[in-house]
JSON list of C-alpha atoms in Angstrom, two decimals:
[
{"chain": "O", "resi": 4, "resn": "MET", "atom": "CA", "xyz": [-10.53, 10.13, -2.33]},
{"chain": "O", "resi": 5, "resn": "LYS", "atom": "CA", "xyz": [-12.17, 13.29, -3.31]},
{"chain": "O", "resi": 6, "resn": "GLN", "atom": "CA", "xyz": [-15.57, 13.95, -3.13]},
{"chain": "O", "resi": 7, "resn": "ALA", "atom": "CA", "xyz": [-17.95, 16.22, -5.00]},
{"chain": "O", "resi": 8, "resn": "VAL", "atom": "CA", "xyz": [-21.72, 16.58, -4.14]},
{"chain": "O", "resi": 9, "resn": "GLY", "atom": "CA", "xyz": [-23.66, 16.72, -7.11]},
{"chain": "O", "resi": 10, "resn": "LEU", "atom": "CA", "xyz": [-27.19, 17.18, -8.13]},
{"chain": "O", "resi": 11, "resn": "GLU", "atom": "CA", "xyz": [-29.80, 15.14, -5.81]},
{"chain": "O", "resi": 12, "resn": "ASP", "atom": "CA", "xyz": [-27.26, 14.81, -3.40]},
{"chain": "O", "resi": 13, "resn": "GLU", "atom": "CA", "xyz": [-25.25, 12.08, -4.99]},
{"chain": "O", "resi": 14, "resn": "ILE", "atom": "CA", "xyz": [-21.82, 11.79, -4.02]},
{"chain": "O", "resi": 15, "resn": "HIS", "atom": "CA", "xyz": [-18.98, 11.07, -6.96]},
{"chain": "O", "resi": 16, "resn": "TYR", "atom": "CA", "xyz": [-15.60, 9.70, -5.85]},
{"chain": "O", "resi": 17, "resn": "TYR", "atom": "CA", "xyz": [-12.51, 9.97, -7.65]},
{"chain": "O", "resi": 18, "resn": "LEU", "atom": "CA", "xyz": [-9.14, 8.85, -7.58]},
{"chain": "O", "resi": 19, "resn": "CYS", "atom": "CA", "xyz": [-6.91, 10.80, -5.35]},
{"chain": "O", "resi": 20, "resn": "PRO", "atom": "CA", "xyz": [-2.94, 11.29, -6.58]},
{"chain": "O", "resi": 21, "resn": "LYS", "atom": "CA", "xyz": [-2.03, 11.52, -3.06]},
{"chain": "O", "resi": 22, "resn": "PHE", "atom": "CA", "xyz": [-2.82, 7.76, -2.18]},
{"chain": "O", "resi": 23, "resn": "GLU", "atom": "CA", "xyz": [-2.04, 6.61, -5.61]},
{"chain": "O", "resi": 24, "resn": "LYS", "atom": "CA", "xyz": [1.41, 8.15, -5.36]},
{"chain": "O", "resi": 25, "resn": "THR", "atom": "CA", "xyz": [1.95, 6.90, -1.87]},
{"chain": "O", "resi": 26, "resn": "PHE", "atom": "CA", "xyz": [0.82, 3.18, -3.29]},
{"chain": "O", "resi": 27, "resn": "SER", "atom": "CA", "xyz": [3.58, 3.61, -5.90]},
{"chain": "O", "resi": 28, "resn": "PHE", "atom": "CA", "xyz": [6.20, 4.05, -3.76]},
{"chain": "O", "resi": 29, "resn": "LEU", "atom": "CA", "xyz": [5.26, 1.93, -0.78]},
{"chain": "O", "resi": 30, "resn": "GLY", "atom": "CA", "xyz": [4.53, -0.81, -3.16]},
{"chain": "O", "resi": 31, "resn": "LYS", "atom": "CA", "xyz": [7.69, -0.86, -4.97]},
{"chain": "O", "resi": 32, "resn": "LYS", "atom": "CA", "xyz": [10.02, -4.07, -4.92]},
{"chain": "O", "resi": 33, "resn": "TRP", "atom": "CA", "xyz": [12.06, -3.63, -1.83]},
{"chain": "O", "resi": 34, "resn": "ASN", "atom": "CA", "xyz": [10.89, -0.14, -0.59]},
{"chain": "O", "resi": 35, "resn": "GLY", "atom": "CA", "xyz": [8.59, -1.65, 2.10]},
{"chain": "O", "resi": 36, "resn": "LEU", "atom": "CA", "xyz": [11.62, -3.91, 3.57]},
{"chain": "O", "resi": 37, "resn": "ILE", "atom": "CA", "xyz": [14.24, -0.96, 3.26]},
{"chain": "O", "resi": 38, "resn": "ILE", "atom": "CA", "xyz": [11.41, 1.19, 5.28]},
{"chain": "O", "resi": 39, "resn": "ASP", "atom": "CA", "xyz": [10.95, -1.71, 7.91]},
{"chain": "O", "resi": 40, "resn": "VAL", "atom": "CA", "xyz": [14.68, -2.56, 8.51]},
{"chain": "O", "resi": 41, "resn": "LEU", "atom": "CA", "xyz": [15.16, 1.53, 9.11]},
{"chain": "O", "resi": 42, "resn": "LEU", "atom": "CA", "xyz": [12.23, 1.35, 11.48]},
{"chain": "O", "resi": 43, "resn": "GLN", "atom": "CA", "xyz": [13.48, -1.63, 13.38]},
{"chain": "O", "resi": 44, "resn": "GLU", "atom": "CA", "xyz": [17.26, -0.42, 13.51]},
{"chain": "O", "resi": 45, "resn": "GLY", "atom": "CA", "xyz": [17.51, 3.06, 13.30]},
{"chain": "O", "resi": 46, "resn": "THR", "atom": "CA", "xyz": [20.72, 4.67, 11.66]},
{"chain": "O", "resi": 47, "resn": "MET", "atom": "CA", "xyz": [22.47, 2.20, 9.58]},
{"chain": "O", "resi": 48, "resn": "ARG", "atom": "CA", "xyz": [25.50, 2.45, 7.21]},
{"chain": "O", "resi": 49, "resn": "PHE", "atom": "CA", "xyz": [25.28, 1.46, 3.37]},
{"chain": "O", "resi": 50, "resn": "ARG", "atom": "CA", "xyz": [26.93, -2.06, 4.16]},
{"chain": "O", "resi": 51, "resn": "GLU", "atom": "CA", "xyz": [24.89, -2.76, 7.10]},
{"chain": "O", "resi": 52, "resn": "LEU", "atom": "CA", "xyz": [21.95, -2.26, 5.28]},
{"chain": "O", "resi": 53, "resn": "ALA", "atom": "CA", "xyz": [23.06, -4.33, 2.39]},
{"chain": "O", "resi": 54, "resn": "ARG", "atom": "CA", "xyz": [24.32, -7.11, 4.39]},
{"chain": "O", "resi": 55, "resn": "GLN", "atom": "CA", "xyz": [20.70, -7.30, 6.16]},
{"chain": "O", "resi": 56, "resn": "ILE", "atom": "CA", "xyz": [19.04, -7.40, 2.91]},
{"chain": "O", "resi": 57, "resn": "PRO", "atom": "CA", "xyz": [20.92, -10.01, 1.42]},
{"chain": "O", "resi": 58, "resn": "LYS", "atom": "CA", "xyz": [18.82, -10.83, -1.68]},
{"chain": "O", "resi": 59, "resn": "CYS", "atom": "CA", "xyz": [18.76, -7.20, -2.99]},
{"chain": "O", "resi": 60, "resn": "SER", "atom": "CA", "xyz": [21.42, -6.44, -4.96]},
{"chain": "O", "resi": 61, "resn": "ASP", "atom": "CA", "xyz": [23.70, -3.24, -4.11]},
{"chain": "O", "resi": 62, "resn": "ARG", "atom": "CA", "xyz": [23.05, -1.79, -7.73]},
{"chain": "O", "resi": 63, "resn": "VAL", "atom": "CA", "xyz": [19.09, -1.80, -6.73]},
{"chain": "O", "resi": 64, "resn": "LEU", "atom": "CA", "xyz": [19.73, -0.94, -3.19]},
{"chain": "O", "resi": 65, "resn": "VAL", "atom": "CA", "xyz": [21.20, 2.09, -4.08]},
{"chain": "O", "resi": 66, "resn": "GLU", "atom": "CA", "xyz": [18.83, 3.00, -6.77]},
{"chain": "O", "resi": 67, "resn": "ARG", "atom": "CA", "xyz": [15.93, 2.65, -4.06]},
{"chain": "O", "resi": 68, "resn": "LEU", "atom": "CA", "xyz": [17.77, 4.67, -1.43]},
{"chain": "O", "resi": 69, "resn": "ARG", "atom": "CA", "xyz": [18.46, 7.51, -3.85]},
{"chain": "O", "resi": 70, "resn": "GLU", "atom": "CA", "xyz": [14.49, 7.34, -4.98]},
{"chain": "O", "resi": 71, "resn": "LEU", "atom": "CA", "xyz": [13.25, 7.67, -1.27]},
{"chain": "O", "resi": 72, "resn": "GLU", "atom": "CA", "xyz": [15.83, 10.36, -0.74]},
{"chain": "O", "resi": 73, "resn": "GLN", "atom": "CA", "xyz": [14.30, 12.33, -3.10]},
{"chain": "O", "resi": 74, "resn": "ASP", "atom": "CA", "xyz": [10.76, 11.62, -1.89]},
{"chain": "O", "resi": 75, "resn": "GLY", "atom": "CA", "xyz": [11.86, 12.67, 1.78]},
{"chain": "O", "resi": 76, "resn": "ILE", "atom": "CA", "xyz": [11.61, 9.23, 3.09]},
{"chain": "O", "resi": 77, "resn": "ILE", "atom": "CA", "xyz": [15.04, 8.74, 4.29]},
{"chain": "O", "resi": 78, "resn": "ASP", "atom": "CA", "xyz": [18.32, 11.01, 4.85]},
{"chain": "O", "resi": 79, "resn": "ARG", "atom": "CA", "xyz": [21.61, 10.59, 3.80]},
{"chain": "O", "resi": 80, "resn": "HIS", "atom": "CA", "xyz": [24.40, 11.54, 6.06]},
{"chain": "O", "resi": 81, "resn": "GLU", "atom": "CA", "xyz": [28.02, 11.82, 4.48]},
{"chain": "O", "resi": 82, "resn": "TYR", "atom": "CA", "xyz": [30.82, 12.11, 6.85]},
{"chain": "O", "resi": 83, "resn": "PRO", "atom": "CA", "xyz": [33.65, 13.46, 4.34]},
{"chain": "O", "resi": 84, "resn": "GLU", "atom": "CA", "xyz": [36.42, 13.27, 6.68]},
{"chain": "O", "resi": 85, "resn": "SER", "atom": "CA", "xyz": [35.88, 9.25, 6.96]},
{"chain": "O", "resi": 86, "resn": "SER", "atom": "CA", "xyz": [34.08, 8.39, 3.98]},
{"chain": "O", "resi": 87, "resn": "LEU", "atom": "CA", "xyz": [31.29, 6.93, 6.10]},
{"chain": "O", "resi": 88, "resn": "ILE", "atom": "CA", "xyz": [27.68, 7.21, 4.80]},
{"chain": "O", "resi": 89, "resn": "GLU", "atom": "CA", "xyz": [24.68, 6.78, 7.08]},
{"chain": "O", "resi": 90, "resn": "TYR", "atom": "CA", "xyz": [21.02, 6.39, 6.20]},
{"chain": "O", "resi": 91, "resn": "SER", "atom": "CA", "xyz": [18.13, 7.15, 8.20]},
{"chain": "O", "resi": 92, "resn": "LEU", "atom": "CA", "xyz": [14.53, 7.80, 8.09]},
{"chain": "O", "resi": 93, "resn": "THR", "atom": "CA", "xyz": [13.05, 11.65, 8.27]},
{"chain": "O", "resi": 94, "resn": "GLU", "atom": "CA", "xyz": [10.32, 12.15, 10.33]},
{"chain": "O", "resi": 95, "resn": "GLN", "atom": "CA", "xyz": [7.89, 11.55, 7.36]},
{"chain": "O", "resi": 96, "resn": "GLY", "atom": "CA", "xyz": [9.60, 8.27, 6.84]},
{"chain": "O", "resi": 97, "resn": "GLU", "atom": "CA", "xyz": [9.09, 7.37, 10.66]},
{"chain": "O", "resi": 98, "resn": "GLU", "atom": "CA", "xyz": [5.46, 8.26, 10.43]},
{"chain": "O", "resi": 99, "resn": "LEU", "atom": "CA", "xyz": [5.11, 5.21, 7.89]},
{"chain": "O", "resi": 100, "resn": "ALA", "atom": "CA", "xyz": [5.15, 3.00, 10.88]},
{"chain": "O", "resi": 101, "resn": "PRO", "atom": "CA", "xyz": [1.30, 2.57, 11.62]},
{"chain": "O", "resi": 102, "resn": "ILE", "atom": "CA", "xyz": [0.86, 2.06, 7.83]},
{"chain": "O", "resi": 103, "resn": "MET", "atom": "CA", "xyz": [3.43, -0.63, 7.95]},
{"chain": "O", "resi": 104, "resn": "HIS", "atom": "CA", "xyz": [2.18, -2.04, 10.96]},
{"chain": "O", "resi": 105, "resn": "SER", "atom": "CA", "xyz": [-1.31, -2.09, 9.82]},
{"chain": "O", "resi": 106, "resn": "ILE", "atom": "CA", "xyz": [-0.44, -3.60, 6.55]},
{"chain": "O", "resi": 107, "resn": "HIS", "atom": "CA", "xyz": [1.67, -6.60, 8.31]},
{"chain": "O", "resi": 108, "resn": "SER", "atom": "CA", "xyz": [-1.26, -7.23, 10.66]},
{"chain": "O", "resi": 109, "resn": "TRP", "atom": "CA", "xyz": [-3.94, -7.55, 8.05]},
{"chain": "O", "resi": 110, "resn": "SER", "atom": "CA", "xyz": [-1.45, -9.47, 5.98]},
{"chain": "O", "resi": 111, "resn": "GLU", "atom": "CA", "xyz": [-0.78, -12.07, 8.92]},
{"chain": "O", "resi": 112, "resn": "LYS", "atom": "CA", "xyz": [-4.38, -12.35, 9.35]},
{"chain": "O", "resi": 113, "resn": "TRP", "atom": "CA", "xyz": [-5.71, -12.82, 6.11]},
{"chain": "O", "resi": 114, "resn": "TYR", "atom": "CA", "xyz": [-2.87, -13.98, 3.50]},
{"chain": "O", "resi": 115, "resn": "ALA", "atom": "CA", "xyz": [-4.50, -17.34, 3.28]},
{"chain": "O", "resi": 116, "resn": "GLY", "atom": "CA", "xyz": [-7.61, -15.98, 1.88]},
{"chain": "O", "resi": 117, "resn": "LEU", "atom": "CA", "xyz": [-5.86, -13.95, -1.20]},
{"chain": "O", "resi": 118, "resn": "LYS", "atom": "CA", "xyz": [-5.91, -15.39, -4.55]},
{"chain": "O", "resi": 119, "resn": "LYS", "atom": "CA", "xyz": [-1.79, -16.61, -5.11]},
{"chain": "H", "resi": 28, "resn": "MET", "atom": "CA", "xyz": [9.11, -9.34, 6.69]},
{"chain": "H", "resi": 29, "resn": "LYS", "atom": "CA", "xyz": [10.79, -12.58, 7.79]},
{"chain": "H", "resi": 30, "resn": "GLN", "atom": "CA", "xyz": [13.71, -12.52, 9.99]},
{"chain": "H", "resi": 31, "resn": "ALA", "atom": "CA", "xyz": [16.45, -14.87, 10.26]},
{"chain": "H", "resi": 32, "resn": "VAL", "atom": "CA", "xyz": [18.71, -14.70, 13.20]},
{"chain": "H", "resi": 33, "resn": "GLY", "atom": "CA", "xyz": [22.16, -16.14, 11.82]},
{"chain": "H", "resi": 34, "resn": "LEU", "atom": "CA", "xyz": [25.80, -16.06, 13.19]},
{"chain": "H", "resi": 35, "resn": "GLU", "atom": "CA", "xyz": [26.96, -13.34, 15.66]},
{"chain": "H", "resi": 36, "resn": "ASP", "atom": "CA", "xyz": [23.21, -12.26, 16.17]},
{"chain": "H", "resi": 37, "resn": "GLU", "atom": "CA", "xyz": [23.12, -10.38, 12.95]},
{"chain": "H", "resi": 38, "resn": "ILE", "atom": "CA", "xyz": [19.51, -10.11, 11.60]},
{"chain": "H", "resi": 39, "resn": "HIS", "atom": "CA", "xyz": [18.78, -10.71, 7.78]},
{"chain": "H", "resi": 40, "resn": "TYR", "atom": "CA", "xyz": [15.25, -9.37, 6.40]},
{"chain": "H", "resi": 41, "resn": "TYR", "atom": "CA", "xyz": [13.76, -11.07, 3.75]},
{"chain": "H", "resi": 42, "resn": "LEU", "atom": "CA", "xyz": [10.68, -10.00, 1.40]},
{"chain": "H", "resi": 43, "resn": "CYS", "atom": "CA", "xyz": [7.75, -11.14, 2.93]},
{"chain": "H", "resi": 44, "resn": "PRO", "atom": "CA", "xyz": [5.13, -12.56, 0.23]},
{"chain": "H", "resi": 45, "resn": "LYS", "atom": "CA", "xyz": [2.32, -11.77, 2.44]},
{"chain": "H", "resi": 46, "resn": "PHE", "atom": "CA", "xyz": [3.16, -8.02, 2.41]},
{"chain": "H", "resi": 47, "resn": "GLU", "atom": "CA", "xyz": [3.80, -7.83, -1.43]},
{"chain": "H", "resi": 48, "resn": "LYS", "atom": "CA", "xyz": [0.50, -9.40, -2.09]},
{"chain": "H", "resi": 49, "resn": "THR", "atom": "CA", "xyz": [-1.32, -6.99, 0.15]},
{"chain": "H", "resi": 50, "resn": "PHE", "atom": "CA", "xyz": [0.34, -4.10, -1.93]},
{"chain": "H", "resi": 51, "resn": "SER", "atom": "CA", "xyz": [0.03, -5.74, -5.35]},
{"chain": "H", "resi": 52, "resn": "PHE", "atom": "CA", "xyz": [-3.80, -5.56, -5.16]},
{"chain": "H", "resi": 53, "resn": "LEU", "atom": "CA", "xyz": [-4.34, -2.57, -2.81]},
{"chain": "H", "resi": 54, "resn": "GLY", "atom": "CA", "xyz": [-1.93, -0.61, -5.33]},
{"chain": "H", "resi": 55, "resn": "LYS", "atom": "CA", "xyz": [-3.92, -1.61, -8.27]},
{"chain": "H", "resi": 56, "resn": "LYS", "atom": "CA", "xyz": [-5.32, 1.31, -9.94]},
{"chain": "H", "resi": 57, "resn": "TRP", "atom": "CA", "xyz": [-9.22, 1.56, -8.77]},
{"chain": "H", "resi": 58, "resn": "ASN", "atom": "CA", "xyz": [-9.00, -0.94, -6.12]},
{"chain": "H", "resi": 59, "resn": "GLY", "atom": "CA", "xyz": [-8.00, 1.43, -3.20]},
{"chain": "H", "resi": 60, "resn": "LEU", "atom": "CA", "xyz": [-11.05, 3.87, -4.45]},
{"chain": "H", "resi": 61, "resn": "ILE", "atom": "CA", "xyz": [-13.53, 0.59, -4.80]},
{"chain": "H", "resi": 62, "resn": "ILE", "atom": "CA", "xyz": [-12.53, -0.78, -0.87]},
{"chain": "H", "resi": 63, "resn": "ASP", "atom": "CA", "xyz": [-13.02, 3.20, 0.08]},
{"chain": "H", "resi": 64, "resn": "VAL", "atom": "CA", "xyz": [-16.53, 3.65, -1.40]},
{"chain": "H", "resi": 65, "resn": "LEU", "atom": "CA", "xyz": [-17.99, 0.12, -0.06]},
{"chain": "H", "resi": 66, "resn": "LEU", "atom": "CA", "xyz": [-16.42, 1.24, 3.48]},
{"chain": "H", "resi": 67, "resn": "GLN", "atom": "CA", "xyz": [-18.02, 4.68, 3.24]},
{"chain": "H", "resi": 68, "resn": "GLU", "atom": "CA", "xyz": [-21.53, 3.62, 1.56]},
{"chain": "H", "resi": 69, "resn": "GLY", "atom": "CA", "xyz": [-22.04, -0.31, 3.00]},
{"chain": "H", "resi": 70, "resn": "THR", "atom": "CA", "xyz": [-24.01, -2.32, 0.57]},
{"chain": "H", "resi": 71, "resn": "MET", "atom": "CA", "xyz": [-24.31, -1.31, -3.16]},
{"chain": "H", "resi": 72, "resn": "ARG", "atom": "CA", "xyz": [-25.70, -2.06, -6.72]},
{"chain": "H", "resi": 73, "resn": "PHE", "atom": "CA", "xyz": [-23.56, -2.50, -9.52]},
{"chain": "H", "resi": 74, "resn": "ARG", "atom": "CA", "xyz": [-24.99, 0.61, -11.19]},
{"chain": "H", "resi": 75, "resn": "GLU", "atom": "CA", "xyz": [-24.76, 2.55, -8.02]},
{"chain": "H", "resi": 76, "resn": "LEU", "atom": "CA", "xyz": [-21.36, 1.86, -7.36]},
{"chain": "H", "resi": 77, "resn": "ALA", "atom": "CA", "xyz": [-20.50, 2.68, -11.45]},
{"chain": "H", "resi": 78, "resn": "ARG", "atom": "CA", "xyz": [-22.24, 5.94, -11.07]},
{"chain": "H", "resi": 79, "resn": "GLN", "atom": "CA", "xyz": [-20.38, 6.96, -7.83]},
{"chain": "H", "resi": 80, "resn": "ILE", "atom": "CA", "xyz": [-17.14, 6.18, -9.67]},
{"chain": "H", "resi": 81, "resn": "PRO", "atom": "CA", "xyz": [-17.70, 7.73, -12.82]},
{"chain": "H", "resi": 82, "resn": "LYS", "atom": "CA", "xyz": [-14.18, 7.99, -14.07]},
{"chain": "H", "resi": 83, "resn": "CYS", "atom": "CA", "xyz": [-13.85, 4.02, -14.14]},
{"chain": "H", "resi": 84, "resn": "SER", "atom": "CA", "xyz": [-15.14, 2.48, -17.12]},
{"chain": "H", "resi": 85, "resn": "ASP", "atom": "CA", "xyz": [-17.78, -0.42, -16.40]},
{"chain": "H", "resi": 86, "resn": "ARG", "atom": "CA", "xyz": [-15.86, -3.05, -18.09]},
{"chain": "H", "resi": 87, "resn": "VAL", "atom": "CA", "xyz": [-12.94, -2.16, -15.83]},
{"chain": "H", "resi": 88, "resn": "LEU", "atom": "CA", "xyz": [-15.16, -1.88, -12.66]},
{"chain": "H", "resi": 89, "resn": "VAL", "atom": "CA", "xyz": [-16.44, -5.40, -13.18]},
{"chain": "H", "resi": 90, "resn": "GLU", "atom": "CA", "xyz": [-12.91, -6.96, -13.58]},
{"chain": "H", "resi": 91, "resn": "ARG", "atom": "CA", "xyz": [-11.71, -5.36, -10.28]},
{"chain": "H", "resi": 92, "resn": "LEU", "atom": "CA", "xyz": [-15.05, -6.28, -8.76]},
{"chain": "H", "resi": 93, "resn": "ARG", "atom": "CA", "xyz": [-14.27, -9.95, -9.58]},
{"chain": "H", "resi": 94, "resn": "GLU", "atom": "CA", "xyz": [-10.49, -10.15, -8.78]},
{"chain": "H", "resi": 95, "resn": "LEU", "atom": "CA", "xyz": [-11.65, -8.37, -5.35]},
{"chain": "H", "resi": 96, "resn": "GLU", "atom": "CA", "xyz": [-14.36, -11.35, -4.87]},
{"chain": "H", "resi": 97, "resn": "GLN", "atom": "CA", "xyz": [-11.84, -13.74, -5.70]},
{"chain": "H", "resi": 98, "resn": "ASP", "atom": "CA", "xyz": [-9.42, -12.63, -3.16]},
{"chain": "H", "resi": 99, "resn": "GLY", "atom": "CA", "xyz": [-12.17, -12.68, -0.48]},
{"chain": "H", "resi": 100, "resn": "ILE", "atom": "CA", "xyz": [-12.20, -8.69, 0.09]},
{"chain": "H", "resi": 101, "resn": "ILE", "atom": "CA", "xyz": [-15.87, -8.58, -1.55]},
{"chain": "H", "resi": 102, "resn": "ASP", "atom": "CA", "xyz": [-18.92, -10.26, -1.27]},
{"chain": "H", "resi": 103, "resn": "ARG", "atom": "CA", "xyz": [-21.40, -10.26, -4.39]},
{"chain": "H", "resi": 104, "resn": "HIS", "atom": "CA", "xyz": [-25.08, -11.21, -3.65]},
{"chain": "H", "resi": 105, "resn": "GLU", "atom": "CA", "xyz": [-27.37, -12.18, -6.43]},
{"chain": "H", "resi": 106, "resn": "TYR", "atom": "CA", "xyz": [-31.14, -12.31, -5.97]},
{"chain": "H", "resi": 107, "resn": "PRO", "atom": "CA", "xyz": [-32.08, -14.17, -8.94]},
{"chain": "H", "resi": 108, "resn": "GLU", "atom": "CA", "xyz": [-35.84, -13.37, -8.57]},
{"chain": "H", "resi": 109, "resn": "SER", "atom": "CA", "xyz": [-35.27, -9.82, -9.38]},
{"chain": "H", "resi": 110, "resn": "SER", "atom": "CA", "xyz": [-31.99, -10.03, -11.29]},
{"chain": "H", "resi": 111, "resn": "LEU", "atom": "CA", "xyz": [-30.44, -7.50, -8.43]},
{"chain": "H", "resi": 112, "resn": "ILE", "atom": "CA", "xyz": [-26.86, -7.99, -7.86]},
{"chain": "H", "resi": 113, "resn": "GLU", "atom": "CA", "xyz": [-25.14, -6.26, -4.55]},
{"chain": "H", "resi": 114, "resn": "TYR", "atom": "CA", "xyz": [-21.68, -5.86, -3.56]},
{"chain": "H", "resi": 115, "resn": "SER", "atom": "CA", "xyz": [-20.24, -5.62, -0.13]},
{"chain": "H", "resi": 116, "resn": "LEU", "atom": "CA", "xyz": [-17.17, -5.98, 1.88]},
{"chain": "H", "resi": 117, "resn": "THR", "atom": "CA", "xyz": [-16.48, -9.39, 3.81]},
{"chain": "H", "resi": 118, "resn": "GLU", "atom": "CA", "xyz": [-14.99, -9.03, 7.30]},
{"chain": "H", "resi": 119, "resn": "GLN", "atom": "CA", "xyz": [-11.69, -9.36, 5.72]},
{"chain": "H", "resi": 120, "resn": "GLY", "atom": "CA", "xyz": [-12.29, -6.47, 3.56]},
{"chain": "H", "resi": 121, "resn": "GLU", "atom": "CA", "xyz": [-13.90, -4.36, 6.48]},
{"chain": "H", "resi": 122, "resn": "GLU", "atom": "CA", "xyz": [-10.58, -4.65, 8.46]},
{"chain": "H", "resi": 123, "resn": "LEU", "atom": "CA", "xyz": [-8.69, -2.92, 5.60]},
{"chain": "H", "resi": 124, "resn": "ALA", "atom": "CA", "xyz": [-10.07, 0.21, 7.26]},
{"chain": "H", "resi": 125, "resn": "PRO", "atom": "CA", "xyz": [-7.37, 1.06, 9.40]},
{"chain": "H", "resi": 126, "resn": "ILE", "atom": "CA", "xyz": [-4.78, 0.43, 6.34]},
{"chain": "H", "resi": 127, "resn": "MET", "atom": "CA", "xyz": [-6.93, 2.95, 4.28]},
{"chain": "H", "resi": 128, "resn": "HIS", "atom": "CA", "xyz": [-7.14, 5.27, 7.05]},
{"chain": "H", "resi": 129, "resn": "SER", "atom": "CA", "xyz": [-3.42, 5.37, 7.97]},
{"chain": "H", "resi": 130, "resn": "ILE", "atom": "CA", "xyz": [-2.37, 5.53, 4.05]},
{"chain": "H", "resi": 131, "resn": "HIS", "atom": "CA", "xyz": [-4.97, 8.59, 3.78]},
{"chain": "H", "resi": 132, "resn": "SER", "atom": "CA", "xyz": [-3.80, 10.40, 6.84]},
{"chain": "H", "resi": 133, "resn": "TRP", "atom": "CA", "xyz": [0.16, 10.34, 5.90]},
{"chain": "H", "resi": 134, "resn": "SER", "atom": "CA", "xyz": [-0.99, 11.28, 2.36]},
{"chain": "H", "resi": 135, "resn": "GLU", "atom": "CA", "xyz": [-2.57, 14.36, 3.02]},
{"chain": "H", "resi": 136, "resn": "LYS", "atom": "CA", "xyz": [0.08, 15.18, 5.57]},
{"chain": "H", "resi": 137, "resn": "TRP", "atom": "CA", "xyz": [3.35, 14.49, 3.29]},
{"chain": "H", "resi": 138, "resn": "TYR", "atom": "CA", "xyz": [2.04, 14.37, -0.31]},
{"chain": "H", "resi": 139, "resn": "ALA", "atom": "CA", "xyz": [3.98, 17.86, -0.86]},
{"chain": "H", "resi": 140, "resn": "GLY", "atom": "CA", "xyz": [7.08, 16.06, -0.01]},
{"chain": "H", "resi": 141, "resn": "LEU", "atom": "CA", "xyz": [6.82, 13.32, -2.80]},
{"chain": "H", "resi": 142, "resn": "LYS", "atom": "CA", "xyz": [8.85, 13.55, -6.15]},
{"chain": "H", "resi": 143, "resn": "LYS", "atom": "CA", "xyz": [5.89, 14.00, -8.59]}
]
């Protein structure tokens, strides 16, 4: 939210691109769940992650992980000697915990009131 | 997030419709800003609200306010004797404050890392 104080002390509010961008990636299907799983389980191999999110196809999961990596939310560790690939949250990703927590609490409490 | 414990203590995670729904309305353009303004300013007439969000057209603002009212986020008070209409957050809407706050803090801190 940007505020600009104008004449007569009137405050105008403008869309904040930071807020919008955060929503656009958190709200994208599967991203919230991928972040939740990594918050809860820590470092995971691709296969483990895929097995724990059975409804998300491998193709989509690969795509989301790549996007989240580009956004600095997750780290991808390659171990060339064993062809093992592991994923974990970056510091930036770990710090999403309070957001995820507050959205889950609110949703649990108020879901019934939302229009379906 | 729903969890189902399966064989061998393996946990599977599924999309939570509550979480998805909360994101779908919070992430819709202008909704976050409308909620922010009402959190900050309290009860407001339509004209005041429209003046403080100058980039949002009246038509879109009316539409968003109606949707937020249907979702139980805002209250619309009509005073027939004066044709005054006022908007304010419901209890459910006020309780979005921690979500809004945590998203703003995170976005301020980490925006530079997000892919544009």
